């Protein structure tokens, strides 16, 4: 049986380097996690959440899937969000997309890839909603990268439409949902300037509240 020796060797080196700086490092980290941020990013191997923002283990709660989607019926996404907001009390939820996202590109093409096409249908919906703007961009590369941005904005909205976020806002818990982009070629992050932190910023059709008994 082939074992992945190199990864265990890397692990040993990593443990050693952490322990050299702080012999108590793992004892402290094992105690609890106190992340103030939830990161929802793409599974793409070139977008390593913690590394990009320079955060240590315990500082960033992470959920990654193909094309950083947050479909409102996905129990995986909803469970992560609920735990982050209700239990960990994270103050920031960050949806981070990245230019040249393969998932978004696949959603612009007309051939089947498999099961993932059903997942990427969410991005086709984003295209359909923004068809007028997108069809006007003649350069295909630019159109594709704009769709990556619009997809991030839609996922920010989807998160803000959940009962989880709206309940948190109604009980005055500080919580902001951010839309960011990561550029693979420069390594830089960009804030799309779409940061929602109150129910008033949500389209009224999506505002819902508990009925008092
Ligand atoms: Co991607």
Tab-separated table of C-alpha atoms and ligand atoms in Angstrom:
chain	number	residue	atom	x	y	z
A	1	UNK	CA	0.000	0.000	0.000
A	2	UNK	CA	1.361	3.367	-1.000
A	3	UNK	CA	1.563	5.804	1.858
A	4	UNK	CA	1.762	9.549	1.490
A	5	UNK	CA	5.072	9.806	3.274
A	6	UNK	CA	5.843	13.337	2.143
A	7	UNK	CA	2.702	14.745	3.754
A	8	UNK	CA	3.553	13.191	7.120
A	9	UNK	CA	7.099	14.517	6.831
A	10	UNK	CA	5.723	17.970	6.086
A	11	UNK	CA	3.476	17.659	9.103
A	12	UNK	CA	6.420	16.817	11.340
A	13	UNK	CA	8.295	19.886	10.089
A	14	UNK	CA	5.242	22.099	10.624
A	15	UNK	CA	4.775	20.844	14.183
A	16	UNK	CA	8.470	21.443	14.843
A	17	UNK	CA	8.409	25.009	13.518
A	18	UNK	CA	5.325	25.890	15.567
A	19	UNK	CA	6.783	24.353	18.731
A	20	UNK	CA	10.053	26.212	18.274
A	21	UNK	CA	8.209	29.523	18.330
A	22	UNK	CA	5.867	28.526	21.140
A	23	UNK	CA	6.183	25.186	22.987
A	24	UNK	CA	2.583	25.616	24.219
A	25	UNK	CA	1.186	26.318	20.727
A	26	UNK	CA	-0.862	23.142	20.283
A	27	UNK	CA	-1.990	22.999	23.903
A	28	UNK	CA	-3.370	26.530	23.535
A	29	UNK	CA	-4.923	25.912	20.094
A	30	UNK	CA	-6.572	22.665	21.198
A	31	UNK	CA	-8.448	24.395	24.017
A	32	UNK	CA	-11.016	26.204	21.931
A	33	UNK	CA	-11.680	27.951	18.649
A	34	UNK	CA	-12.531	31.639	18.738
A	35	UNK	CA	-12.839	32.609	15.087
A	36	UNK	CA	-14.296	36.003	14.393
A	37	UNK	CA	-14.695	35.242	10.704
A	38	UNK	CA	-16.538	32.700	8.608
A	39	UNK	CA	-14.957	32.205	5.196
A	40	UNK	CA	-17.054	30.810	2.369
A	41	UNK	CA	-14.705	30.189	-0.508
A	42	UNK	CA	-14.094	28.033	-3.554
A	43	UNK	CA	-12.644	24.518	-3.236
A	44	UNK	CA	-9.973	25.528	-5.763
A	45	UNK	CA	-6.593	24.410	-4.399
A	46	UNK	CA	-5.053	27.768	-5.302
A	47	UNK	CA	-7.226	29.657	-2.840
A	48	UNK	CA	-6.096	28.575	0.652
A	49	UNK	CA	-8.260	30.586	3.030
A	50	UNK	CA	-6.060	30.878	6.142
A	51	UNK	CA	-2.898	31.567	4.181
A	52	UNK	CA	-4.385	34.385	2.086
A	53	UNK	CA	-5.503	36.363	5.124
A	54	UNK	CA	-2.597	35.374	7.368
A	55	UNK	CA	-4.682	33.747	10.086
A	56	UNK	CA	-3.637	30.942	12.405
A	57	UNK	CA	-5.546	27.770	13.238
A	58	UNK	CA	-8.498	28.733	15.418
A	59	UNK	CA	-8.948	32.165	13.853
A	60	UNK	CA	-10.963	31.417	10.710
A	61	UNK	CA	-14.039	29.206	10.394
A	62	UNK	CA	-14.001	27.825	6.858
A	63	UNK	CA	-16.492	26.376	4.418
A	64	UNK	CA	-15.419	25.678	0.866
A	65	UNK	CA	-17.279	24.231	-2.098
A	66	UNK	CA	-17.141	24.426	-5.874
A	67	UNK	CA	-17.584	28.096	-6.885
A	68	UNK	CA	-18.241	29.369	-3.316
A	69	UNK	CA	-21.996	28.911	-3.474
A	70	UNK	CA	-24.560	29.337	-0.721
A	71	UNK	CA	-27.774	27.786	-2.027
A	72	UNK	CA	-30.589	28.522	0.394
A	73	UNK	CA	-31.574	24.838	0.645
A	74	UNK	CA	-28.097	23.406	1.211
A	75	UNK	CA	-27.942	21.890	4.693
A	76	UNK	CA	-24.169	21.854	4.697
A	77	UNK	CA	-23.980	25.625	4.106
A	78	UNK	CA	-26.834	26.340	6.510
A	79	UNK	CA	-25.336	24.206	9.280
A	80	UNK	CA	-21.961	25.921	8.986
A	81	UNK	CA	-23.590	29.359	9.020
A	82	UNK	CA	-25.802	28.518	11.986
A	83	UNK	CA	-22.884	27.218	14.032
A	84	UNK	CA	-20.736	30.237	13.151
A	85	UNK	CA	-23.411	32.834	13.921
A	86	UNK	CA	-25.334	31.264	16.795
A	87	UNK	CA	-22.581	29.421	18.668
A	88	UNK	CA	-19.265	30.985	17.712
A	89	UNK	CA	-20.783	34.481	17.381
A	90	UNK	CA	-18.553	35.332	14.440
A	91	UNK	CA	-19.024	38.956	13.491
A	92	UNK	CA	-18.038	38.649	9.864
A	93	UNK	CA	-19.121	36.284	7.117
A	94	UNK	CA	-16.949	36.568	4.027
A	95	UNK	CA	-17.909	35.166	0.635
A	96	UNK	CA	-14.708	35.099	-1.357
A	97	UNK	CA	-14.787	34.302	-5.051
A	98	UNK	CA	-11.778	34.216	-7.325
A	99	UNK	CA	-11.126	35.268	-10.902
A	100	UNK	CA	-10.639	32.413	-13.387
A	101	UNK	CA	-12.925	30.190	-11.332
A	102	UNK	CA	-13.354	26.886	-13.166
A	103	UNK	CA	-16.794	26.350	-11.648
A	104	UNK	CA	-18.083	29.656	-12.986
A	105	UNK	CA	-16.482	29.027	-16.388
A	106	UNK	CA	-18.204	25.644	-16.608
A	107	UNK	CA	-21.532	27.358	-15.943
A	108	UNK	CA	-20.980	29.548	-19.020
A	109	UNK	CA	-20.491	26.574	-21.323
A	110	UNK	CA	-23.083	24.303	-22.842
A	111	UNK	CA	-21.624	20.820	-22.329
A	112	UNK	CA	-22.334	18.470	-19.458
A	113	UNK	CA	-19.703	17.630	-16.877
A	114	UNK	CA	-21.790	15.415	-14.610
A	115	UNK	CA	-23.396	15.814	-11.225
A	116	UNK	CA	-21.666	19.153	-10.732
A	117	UNK	CA	-23.848	20.678	-13.493
A	118	UNK	CA	-26.776	20.550	-11.073
A	119	UNK	CA	-24.726	22.391	-8.457
A	120	UNK	CA	-23.537	24.953	-10.995
A	121	UNK	CA	-27.122	25.583	-12.075
A	122	UNK	CA	-27.076	28.217	-9.320
A	123	UNK	CA	-24.554	30.206	-11.364
A	124	UNK	CA	-26.649	29.895	-14.524
A	125	UNK	CA	-29.435	31.509	-12.495
A	126	UNK	CA	-27.070	34.378	-11.637
A	127	UNK	CA	-26.314	34.745	-15.349
A	128	UNK	CA	-30.010	34.721	-16.243
A	129	UNK	CA	-30.754	37.393	-13.610
A	130	UNK	CA	-27.960	39.631	-14.914
A	131	UNK	CA	-28.209	38.726	-18.588
A	132	UNK	CA	-28.597	42.309	-19.768
A	133	UNK	CA	-25.372	43.496	-18.132
A	134	UNK	CA	-23.364	40.383	-18.977
A	135	UNK	CA	-24.386	40.099	-22.631
A	136	UNK	CA	-23.178	43.661	-23.187
A	137	UNK	CA	-19.599	42.701	-22.254
A	138	UNK	CA	-18.111	41.593	-25.544
A	139	UNK	CA	-14.796	40.305	-24.234
A	140	UNK	CA	-15.514	36.756	-23.066
A	141	UNK	CA	-12.811	36.800	-20.378
A	142	UNK	CA	-14.168	40.039	-18.943
A	143	UNK	CA	-17.732	38.744	-19.077
A	144	UNK	CA	-16.687	35.610	-17.267
A	145	UNK	CA	-14.880	37.513	-14.511
A	146	UNK	CA	-17.857	39.833	-14.074
A	147	UNK	CA	-20.031	36.745	-13.631
A	148	UNK	CA	-17.604	35.584	-10.913
A	149	UNK	CA	-18.195	38.907	-9.112
A	150	UNK	CA	-21.978	38.815	-9.599
A	151	UNK	CA	-21.991	35.261	-8.265
A	152	UNK	CA	-20.288	36.458	-5.061
A	153	UNK	CA	-22.860	39.252	-4.664
A	154	UNK	CA	-25.701	36.757	-5.107
A	155	UNK	CA	-24.247	34.455	-2.447
A	156	UNK	CA	-23.954	37.426	-0.044
A	157	UNK	CA	-27.657	38.042	-0.654
A	158	UNK	CA	-28.513	34.377	-0.159
A	159	UNK	CA	-26.767	34.429	3.224
A	160	UNK	CA	-28.608	37.609	4.240
A	161	UNK	CA	-31.920	36.010	3.240
A	162	UNK	CA	-31.527	33.203	5.784
A	163	UNK	CA	-33.450	33.117	9.044
A	164	UNK	CA	-30.064	32.640	10.737
A	165	UNK	CA	-28.668	36.039	9.736
A	166	UNK	CA	-31.973	37.883	10.059
A	167	UNK	CA	-32.579	36.487	13.559
A	168	UNK	CA	-29.063	37.596	14.562
A	169	UNK	CA	-29.713	41.125	13.270
A	170	UNK	CA	-33.047	41.329	15.022
A	171	UNK	CA	-31.449	40.445	18.336
A	172	UNK	CA	-28.825	43.173	17.637
A	173	UNK	CA	-25.929	40.764	17.291
A	174	UNK	CA	-23.131	42.476	15.348
A	175	UNK	CA	-22.839	40.694	12.009
A	176	UNK	CA	-21.643	41.828	8.603
A	177	UNK	CA	-21.706	39.771	5.416
A	178	UNK	CA	-18.981	40.721	2.940
A	179	UNK	CA	-18.340	40.071	-0.756
A	180	UNK	CA	-14.682	39.738	-1.708
A	181	UNK	CA	-12.626	38.659	-4.679
A	182	UNK	CA	-9.241	36.961	-4.816
A	183	UNK	CA	-6.914	37.451	-7.764
A	184	UNK	CA	-4.898	34.298	-8.456
A	185	UNK	CA	-2.304	36.174	-10.500
A	186	UNK	CA	-1.402	38.822	-7.916
A	187	UNK	CA	-2.424	37.074	-4.692
A	188	UNK	CA	-4.418	40.155	-3.746
A	189	UNK	CA	-7.854	40.399	-2.188
A	190	UNK	CA	-10.430	42.960	-3.290
A	191	UNK	CA	-13.480	44.114	-1.392
A	192	UNK	CA	-16.419	44.382	-3.805
A	193	UNK	CA	-17.901	47.093	-1.592
A	194	UNK	CA	-20.997	45.048	-0.838
A	195	UNK	CA	-21.075	44.642	2.933
A	196	UNK	CA	-24.471	44.112	4.557
A	197	UNK	CA	-24.969	44.528	8.282
A	198	UNK	CA	-28.653	45.204	8.844
A	199	UNK	CA	-32.088	43.967	7.852
A	200	UNK	CA	-32.837	47.356	6.266
A	201	UNK	CA	-30.306	46.554	3.550
A	202	UNK	CA	-32.242	43.452	2.501
A	203	UNK	CA	-34.913	43.566	-0.226
A	204	UNK	CA	-38.254	43.643	1.668
A	205	UNK	CA	-39.515	40.553	-0.165
A	206	UNK	CA	-36.826	38.537	1.638
A	207	UNK	CA	-37.359	40.016	5.104
A	208	UNK	CA	-38.935	37.550	7.474
A	209	UNK	CA	-39.471	37.572	11.201
A	210	UNK	CA	-40.711	35.250	13.878
A	211	UNK	CA	-44.306	35.679	14.888
A	212	UNK	CA	-44.612	36.281	18.628
A	213	UNK	CA	-46.937	33.714	20.261
B	1	LIG	CO1	-13.236	28.387	-8.158
